[in-house]
């Protein structure tokens, strides 16, 4: 079997590094031909020395010269805001791992979809912003969008037990994050350190804060809507603090099919790469006897208003997802900078969603304009 060529976008991040760990065990199947990061040139240069890709990309142009001088001359280096798109266009590959954080991952993921690549998709924000354009485009070009997100990987696996027309609903599980048992007053005083203290998963800072507000689950409802072509009213959320049942599908006969495993992203990453094959994985097997009890609770939309917002946004479609996502990204940045309180992340996002000029059938330009408007709106409102 000839090796498939793979590009990892966001290779210096949490998912990116886990992907490279998985790929280290799959070297007979894959050849890493491209790696890309935002600004961290030193770890990217180290990865280039370790993996010897044909090309690398860095979007922060200020670090491009330092990166160039730190890698072998034979490695092509793309730099600047379009660097990842240029790498995807110029370097032949079969598979792209989309693991940049935020809407910044959209342009290169979209290009990979246009080129009909197989995409292991971690960057959920791409579908939240532009699912209405990406999902039909993928069908047209033959691009396979395989989920990396653990819940969506679980659903993808569970769906194999029946036909799409036989699915009654999708149930996304949520750990509930670090504030699952906190009351609203205490949450309003939560610090950045509190929000970054996730009980079950080790992830990058943005998604960790999204888990604390449960905006992550809101984004995942929208992600599921597009990945599985499922209306929002057939996607529900169940709080499951142990993060062992990664999600479930209920079929029309009442059967619930779930995927269980240790909370370790290497498993869903590997499955996205090897599907339809299964291979031994470095993640530890799940010991159910070590857990004994698994818990399920209804989500609390009063303490976590992001959840309601996620459902409404998935239902509305149009420009709503782009606004929700951009407003949340801007609010998370403000919270990380110490400029707003934790609970203001959801309230500022809700404010932007309620005020924006909604378009039902937006073009890509409309979505990008809605994204810019929402970031601006949140920044302005945070000081009023
Ligand atoms: P990290 O913050 O750990 O890594 C983000 C990656 O994106 C880094 O390589 C970073 O480069 C790059 N990046 C950041 N900003 C930009 C930018 N403006 N332009 C180009 N590249 C940029 O994030 P995670 O790995 O945690 O998350 C990545 C994606 O995967 C997110 O969409 C997240 O929701 C999703 N996901 C993550 C999970 C996890 O376990 N971490 C689980 C499920 C989904 P640099 O290092 O140079 O800054
Ligand atoms: Mg998830």
Coordinates of C-alpha atoms and ligand atoms in Angstrom, one line a residue:
X1 CA 0.0 0.0 0.0
X2 CA 1.5 3.4 -1.0
X3 CA 1.6 5.9 1.8
X4 CA -0.9 8.7 1.9
X5 CA 0.4 12.3 2.1
X6 CA -0.9 14.3 5.0
X7 CA -0.8 18.0 6.0
X8 CA -1.4 19.0 9.7
X9 CA -2.8 22.5 10.1
X10 CA -2.4 23.7 13.7
X11 CA 0.4 21.2 14.3
X12 CA 1.8 23.0 17.4
X13 CA -1.5 22.9 19.3
X14 CA -3.1 20.3 21.5
X15 CA -4.8 18.4 18.7
X16 CA -1.8 19.0 16.4
X17 CA 0.6 17.4 18.8
X18 CA -1.7 14.5 19.6
X19 CA -2.0 14.0 15.8
X20 CA 1.7 13.8 15.4
X21 CA 1.9 11.2 18.3
X22 CA -0.7 9.1 16.5
X23 CA 1.1 9.5 13.2
X24 CA 4.3 8.3 14.7
X25 CA 2.5 4.9 15.0
X26 CA 1.1 5.1 11.5
X27 CA 4.3 5.7 9.5
X28 CA 3.6 2.9 7.2
X29 CA 0.3 4.5 6.1
X30 CA 1.1 8.2 6.2
X31 CA 3.8 10.5 5.1
X32 CA 3.7 14.0 6.7
X33 CA 4.3 16.5 3.8
X34 CA 3.1 19.7 5.5
X35 CA 2.9 21.3 8.9
X36 CA 1.4 24.7 9.8
X37 CA 1.0 26.9 12.8
X38 CA 0.0 30.5 13.7
X39 CA 3.0 32.1 15.4
X40 CA 5.0 29.7 17.5
X41 CA 8.0 29.3 15.1
X42 CA 10.3 27.4 17.5
X43 CA 8.0 24.4 18.1
X44 CA 7.1 24.4 14.4
X45 CA 10.8 24.4 13.5
X46 CA 11.4 21.5 15.8
X47 CA 8.5 19.6 14.3
X48 CA 10.0 20.3 10.8
X49 CA 13.4 18.9 11.9
X50 CA 11.7 15.8 13.4
X51 CA 9.2 15.1 10.6
X52 CA 11.0 16.4 7.5
X53 CA 7.9 17.7 5.7
X54 CA 8.2 19.1 2.2
X55 CA 6.7 22.4 3.3
X56 CA 5.6 24.4 6.4
X57 CA 3.5 27.4 6.9
X58 CA 3.3 30.2 9.5
X59 CA 0.6 32.9 9.4
X60 CA 2.5 35.4 11.6
X61 CA 4.8 37.0 9.1
X62 CA 6.9 38.5 11.8
X63 CA 8.3 35.1 12.7
X64 CA 8.8 33.9 9.2
X65 CA 12.5 34.8 8.9
X66 CA 13.4 33.2 12.2
X67 CA 11.5 30.0 11.1
X68 CA 13.3 29.9 7.7
X69 CA 16.7 30.1 9.3
X70 CA 15.9 27.4 11.7
X71 CA 14.9 24.7 9.2
X72 CA 16.6 22.9 6.4
X73 CA 16.9 24.9 3.1
X74 CA 15.0 22.2 1.2
X75 CA 11.8 22.9 3.3
X76 CA 9.5 25.3 1.5
X77 CA 8.2 28.0 4.0
X78 CA 4.9 29.8 3.4
X79 CA 4.2 32.8 5.5
X80 CA 1.5 35.4 6.0
X81 CA -2.3 35.4 6.5
X82 CA -2.8 33.2 3.4
X83 CA 0.1 30.8 4.2
X84 CA -2.0 27.8 5.0
X85 CA -4.2 28.2 1.9
X86 CA -1.1 28.5 -0.2
X87 CA 0.4 25.3 1.3
X88 CA -2.8 23.4 0.7
X89 CA -2.9 24.5 -2.9
X90 CA 0.7 23.9 -3.7
X91 CA 1.5 20.7 -1.9
X92 CA -0.1 17.5 -3.2
X93 CA -1.7 15.5 -0.4
X94 CA -4.6 13.2 0.2
X95 CA -5.4 14.1 3.8
X96 CA -5.6 17.3 5.7
X97 CA -5.9 17.5 9.5
X98 CA -7.8 20.8 10.3
X99 CA -6.7 21.7 13.8
X100 CA -6.3 25.4 13.9
X101 CA -8.4 27.0 16.6
X102 CA -11.2 29.5 15.8
X103 CA -12.5 31.0 12.5
X104 CA -8.9 31.4 11.5
X105 CA -9.1 27.8 10.4
X106 CA -11.8 28.4 7.9
X107 CA -10.0 29.6 4.7
X108 CA -7.6 26.6 4.5
X109 CA -10.3 24.1 5.5
X110 CA -12.5 25.5 2.8
X111 CA -9.7 25.2 0.2
X112 CA -9.2 21.6 1.2
X113 CA -12.9 20.9 0.8
X114 CA -12.8 22.6 -2.7
X115 CA -9.9 20.3 -3.6
X116 CA -11.9 17.2 -2.5
X117 CA -9.4 16.2 0.2
X118 CA -10.2 13.9 3.0
X119 CA -10.4 16.1 6.1
X120 CA -9.9 15.1 9.7
X121 CA -11.9 17.9 11.2
X122 CA -11.1 19.2 14.7
X123 CA -11.7 22.9 13.8
X124 CA -15.5 22.9 14.6
X125 CA -15.6 26.7 14.2
X126 CA -15.4 26.2 10.4
X127 CA -18.7 24.4 10.4
X128 CA -20.3 26.8 12.9
X129 CA -19.4 29.7 10.7
X130 CA -19.9 28.2 7.2
X131 CA -21.5 24.8 7.6
X132 CA -24.3 25.9 5.1
X133 CA -21.6 26.4 2.4
X134 CA -19.1 23.7 3.4
X135 CA -21.5 20.7 3.8
X136 CA -23.0 20.9 0.2
X137 CA -19.6 21.8 -1.3
X138 CA -18.1 18.6 0.3
X139 CA -20.8 16.5 -1.3
X140 CA -20.1 18.1 -4.7
X141 CA -16.3 17.8 -4.5
X142 CA -16.2 14.4 -2.8
X143 CA -14.3 15.8 0.2
X144 CA -14.8 13.5 3.2
X145 CA -15.3 15.4 6.4
X146 CA -14.4 13.0 9.2
X147 CA -14.9 14.3 12.7
X148 CA -12.1 14.5 15.3
X149 CA -14.2 16.1 18.0
X150 CA -14.8 13.2 20.5
X151 CA -18.6 13.5 20.6
X152 CA -18.9 13.7 16.8
X153 CA -16.5 10.8 16.4
X154 CA -18.7 8.8 18.8
X155 CA -21.8 9.8 16.7
X156 CA -20.0 9.0 13.5
X157 CA -19.2 5.5 14.9
X158 CA -22.6 4.9 16.4
X159 CA -24.4 5.9 13.1
X160 CA -22.8 2.9 11.5
X161 CA -25.3 0.8 13.4
X162 CA -28.2 1.9 11.1
X163 CA -29.4 4.1 8.3
X164 CA -29.7 7.9 8.4
X165 CA -33.5 7.6 7.9
X166 CA -33.7 5.3 11.0
X167 CA -32.1 7.9 13.4
X168 CA -34.5 9.4 15.9
X169 CA -32.1 11.8 17.5
X170 CA -28.5 12.5 18.4
X171 CA -27.4 12.9 22.1
X172 CA -24.3 14.9 22.7
X173 CA -22.7 14.3 26.1
X174 CA -21.0 17.2 28.0
X175 CA -18.7 16.9 30.9
X176 CA -20.3 20.1 32.3
X177 CA -16.8 21.7 32.7
X178 CA -15.3 23.1 35.9
X179 CA -18.4 25.0 36.9
X180 CA -20.9 22.2 36.6
X181 CA -21.8 22.4 40.3
X182 CA -21.2 26.2 40.8
X183 CA -24.1 28.6 41.4
X184 CA -24.5 31.7 39.2
X185 CA -23.1 34.1 41.8
X186 CA -19.9 32.1 42.2
X187 CA -19.6 31.7 38.4
X188 CA -19.7 35.5 38.0
X189 CA -16.6 35.7 40.1
X190 CA -14.7 32.8 38.3
X191 CA -11.1 33.6 37.5
X192 CA -9.2 32.6 34.3
X193 CA -7.4 30.0 36.3
X194 CA -10.7 28.5 37.5
X195 CA -12.0 28.4 33.9
X196 CA -8.8 26.7 32.6
X197 CA -9.1 24.0 35.2
X198 CA -11.0 21.4 33.2
X199 CA -12.0 18.3 35.2
X200 CA -11.5 15.6 32.5
X201 CA -9.9 16.8 29.3
X202 CA -6.5 18.5 28.6
X203 CA -7.0 20.9 25.7
X204 CA -6.0 24.3 24.3
X205 CA -7.1 27.4 26.2
X206 CA -9.9 28.6 24.0
X207 CA -11.8 25.3 23.9
X208 CA -11.2 24.9 27.7
X209 CA -12.9 28.2 28.3
X210 CA -15.7 27.3 25.9
X211 CA -16.2 24.1 28.0
X212 CA -16.5 26.2 31.1
X213 CA -19.3 28.4 29.6
X214 CA -20.7 25.3 27.8
X215 CA -20.3 27.4 24.6
X216 CA -18.3 24.4 23.4
X217 CA -21.5 22.3 23.5
X218 CA -23.4 25.1 21.7
X219 CA -20.7 25.0 18.9
X220 CA -21.0 21.2 18.9
X221 CA -24.7 21.2 18.4
X222 CA -24.2 23.4 15.2
X223 CA -21.2 21.2 14.2
X224 CA -23.5 18.1 14.5
X225 CA -26.2 19.8 12.5
X226 CA -24.0 20.1 9.5
X227 CA -21.8 17.0 9.8
X228 CA -24.8 14.6 10.2
X229 CA -27.4 16.6 8.3
X230 CA -29.7 16.6 11.4
X231 CA -32.2 19.3 12.3
X232 CA -31.4 21.1 15.5
X233 CA -34.6 19.8 17.3
X234 CA -33.2 16.3 16.9
X235 CA -29.9 17.0 18.7
X236 CA -30.0 17.0 22.5
X237 CA -27.4 17.4 25.2
X238 CA -26.9 15.3 28.3
X239 CA -24.4 16.2 31.1
X240 CA -22.1 13.3 31.8
X241 CA -19.3 14.3 34.2
X242 CA -17.1 11.2 33.7
X243 CA -16.6 11.9 29.9
X244 CA -16.6 8.2 29.2
X245 CA -19.7 7.8 27.1
X246 CA -18.6 10.2 24.3
X247 CA -22.1 10.5 22.7
X248 CA -25.1 8.4 21.6
X249 CA -27.5 7.9 18.7
X250 CA -31.1 6.9 19.3
X251 CA -32.6 4.9 16.5
X252 CA -36.3 4.7 15.6
X253 CA -36.7 1.3 17.5
X254 CA -35.5 3.0 20.7
X255 CA -32.0 1.4 20.6
X256 CA -29.4 3.7 22.0
X257 CA -25.9 3.1 20.4
X258 CA -23.0 4.8 22.1
X259 CA -19.2 4.9 21.8
X260 CA -17.3 4.7 25.1
X261 CA -13.6 5.2 25.7
X262 CA -11.0 6.9 27.9
X263 CA -11.0 10.7 27.6
X264 CA -8.0 10.8 25.3
X265 CA -8.1 12.6 21.9
X266 CA -5.6 10.2 20.3
X267 CA -8.4 7.7 19.8
X268 CA -10.9 9.9 17.8
X269 CA -7.9 11.4 15.9
X270 CA -6.6 8.0 14.9
X271 CA -10.1 6.8 13.8
X272 CA -10.5 9.9 11.7
X273 CA -7.2 9.0 10.0
X274 CA -7.7 5.3 9.6
X275 CA -11.5 5.0 9.0
X276 CA -13.0 2.6 7.9
X277 CA -10.2 0.6 9.4
X278 CA -9.5 0.2 13.1
X279 CA -6.0 -0.2 14.4
X280 CA -4.4 -0.5 17.9
X281 CA -4.1 2.9 19.5
X282 CA -1.8 4.4 22.1
X283 CA -4.8 5.5 24.2
X284 CA -5.4 3.4 27.3
X285 CA -8.3 1.0 27.3
X286 CA -11.3 2.0 29.3
X287 CA -11.6 0.2 32.6
X288 CA -15.3 0.3 33.5
X289 CA -14.7 -1.3 36.8
X290 CA -12.5 1.7 37.8
X291 CA -15.6 3.9 37.2
X292 CA -18.4 1.6 38.5
X293 CA -20.9 4.4 38.3
X294 CA -21.7 6.7 35.3
X295 CA -23.9 9.7 35.8
X296 CA -26.2 11.6 33.5
X297 CA -27.9 15.0 34.3
X298 CA -30.1 17.4 32.3
X299 CA -28.3 20.5 31.2
X300 CA -29.0 23.8 33.1
X301 CA -29.8 26.5 30.5
X302 CA -30.2 29.1 33.2
X303 CA -26.7 28.9 34.5
X304 CA -25.3 28.1 31.0
X305 CA -27.3 30.3 28.6
X306 CA -24.8 29.4 25.8
X307 CA -26.7 26.1 25.4
X308 CA -30.0 27.7 24.5
X309 CA -28.1 30.0 22.1
X310 CA -26.5 27.0 20.4
X311 CA -29.9 25.4 19.8
X312 CA -31.4 28.6 18.5
X313 CA -28.4 29.3 16.3
X314 CA -28.4 25.8 14.8
X315 CA -32.1 26.2 14.0
X316 CA -31.7 29.6 12.4
X317 CA -28.7 29.0 10.2
X318 CA -27.9 31.8 7.9
X319 CA -25.4 34.3 9.4
X320 CA -26.3 33.4 13.0
X321 CA -23.5 30.8 13.4
X322 CA -20.8 33.3 12.1
X323 CA -22.0 35.9 14.6
X324 CA -22.2 33.5 17.5
X325 CA -18.8 32.1 16.9
X326 CA -17.0 35.5 16.3
X327 CA -18.7 37.1 19.3
X328 CA -17.7 34.2 21.5
X329 CA -14.1 34.3 20.2
X330 CA -13.9 38.1 20.9
X331 CA -15.5 37.7 24.3
X332 CA -13.1 34.8 25.3
X333 CA -10.1 37.0 24.3
X334 CA -11.5 39.8 26.5
X335 CA -11.9 37.4 29.4
X336 CA -8.4 36.1 28.9
X337 CA -7.1 39.7 28.9
X338 CA -8.9 40.3 32.2
X339 CA -11.2 42.9 30.7
X340 CA -14.6 41.2 31.3
X341 CA -16.1 38.8 33.9
X342 CA -16.6 35.1 33.1
X343 CA -20.4 35.4 32.8
X344 CA -20.1 38.3 30.4
X345 CA -18.7 35.9 27.7
X346 CA -22.2 34.5 27.2
X347 CA -24.1 37.7 27.7
X348 CA -22.0 39.7 25.2
X349 CA -22.3 36.8 22.7
X350 CA -26.1 36.7 23.2
X351 CA -26.3 40.5 22.8
X352 CA -24.4 40.3 19.4
X353 CA -26.5 37.5 18.2
X354 CA -29.7 39.4 19.0
X355 CA -28.6 42.6 17.4
X356 CA -27.1 41.4 14.1
X357 CA -28.7 42.0 10.7
X358 CA -29.6 38.4 9.9
X359 CA -29.3 37.0 6.4
X360 CA -30.9 33.7 5.6
X361 CA -28.8 32.6 2.5
X362 CA -25.4 34.3 3.0
X363 CA -22.4 34.1 0.7
X364 CA -18.9 33.6 2.1
X365 CA -18.4 37.3 2.0
X366 CA -21.6 37.9 4.0
X367 CA -20.3 35.4 6.6
X368 CA -16.9 37.0 6.8
X369 CA -18.6 40.4 7.1
X370 CA -20.9 39.1 9.9
X371 CA -17.8 37.7 11.7
X372 CA -16.1 41.2 11.6
X373 CA -19.2 43.0 12.7
X374 CA -19.7 40.6 15.7
X375 CA -16.1 41.0 16.9
X376 CA -16.4 44.8 16.7
X377 CA -19.8 44.8 18.4
X378 CA -18.5 42.7 21.4
X379 CA -15.4 44.9 21.8
X380 CA -17.5 48.1 21.7
X381 CA -20.2 46.7 24.1
X382 CA -17.6 45.4 26.6
X383 CA -16.8 49.0 27.5
X384 CA -20.3 50.4 27.5
Ligands
LIG1 P1 -4.6 25.0 20.6 O1 -4.8 26.4 21.1 O2 -3.9 24.1 21.4 O3 -3.8 25.0 19.2 C1 -4.3 25.9 18.1 C2 -3.4 25.7 16.9 O4 -3.9 26.7 15.9 C3 -1.9 26.0 17.1 O5 -1.2 25.2 16.2 C4 -1.8 27.5 16.7 O6 -0.6 27.9 16.3 C5 -2.8 27.6 15.6 N1 -3.4 28.9 15.5 C6 -3.9 29.7 16.5 N2 -4.3 30.9 16.0 C7 -4.1 30.8 14.7 C8 -4.3 31.8 13.6 N3 -4.9 33.0 13.8 N4 -3.9 31.4 12.4 C9 -3.4 30.2 12.1 N5 -3.1 29.3 13.1 C10 -3.5 29.6 14.3 O7 -6.0 24.5 20.2 P2 -6.6 23.0 20.3 O8 -5.6 22.1 19.6 O9 -7.1 22.7 21.6 O10 -7.9 23.1 19.3 C11 -7.8 23.1 17.9 C12 -9.2 22.9 17.3 O11 -9.7 21.6 17.7 C13 -10.3 23.9 17.9 O12 -11.2 24.2 16.9 C14 -11.0 23.1 19.0 O13 -12.3 23.5 19.2 C15 -10.9 21.7 18.4 N6 -10.9 20.6 19.4 C16 -10.0 20.5 20.3 C17 -10.0 19.5 21.2 C18 -8.8 19.3 22.2 O14 -8.8 18.2 22.9 N7 -7.9 20.2 22.2 C19 -11.1 18.5 21.3 C20 -12.1 18.7 20.2 C21 -12.0 19.7 19.3 P3 0.5 28.5 17.4 O15 0.9 27.4 18.3 O16 1.6 29.0 16.5 O17 -0.3 29.6 18.1
LIG2 MG1 -16.0 17.9 21.9

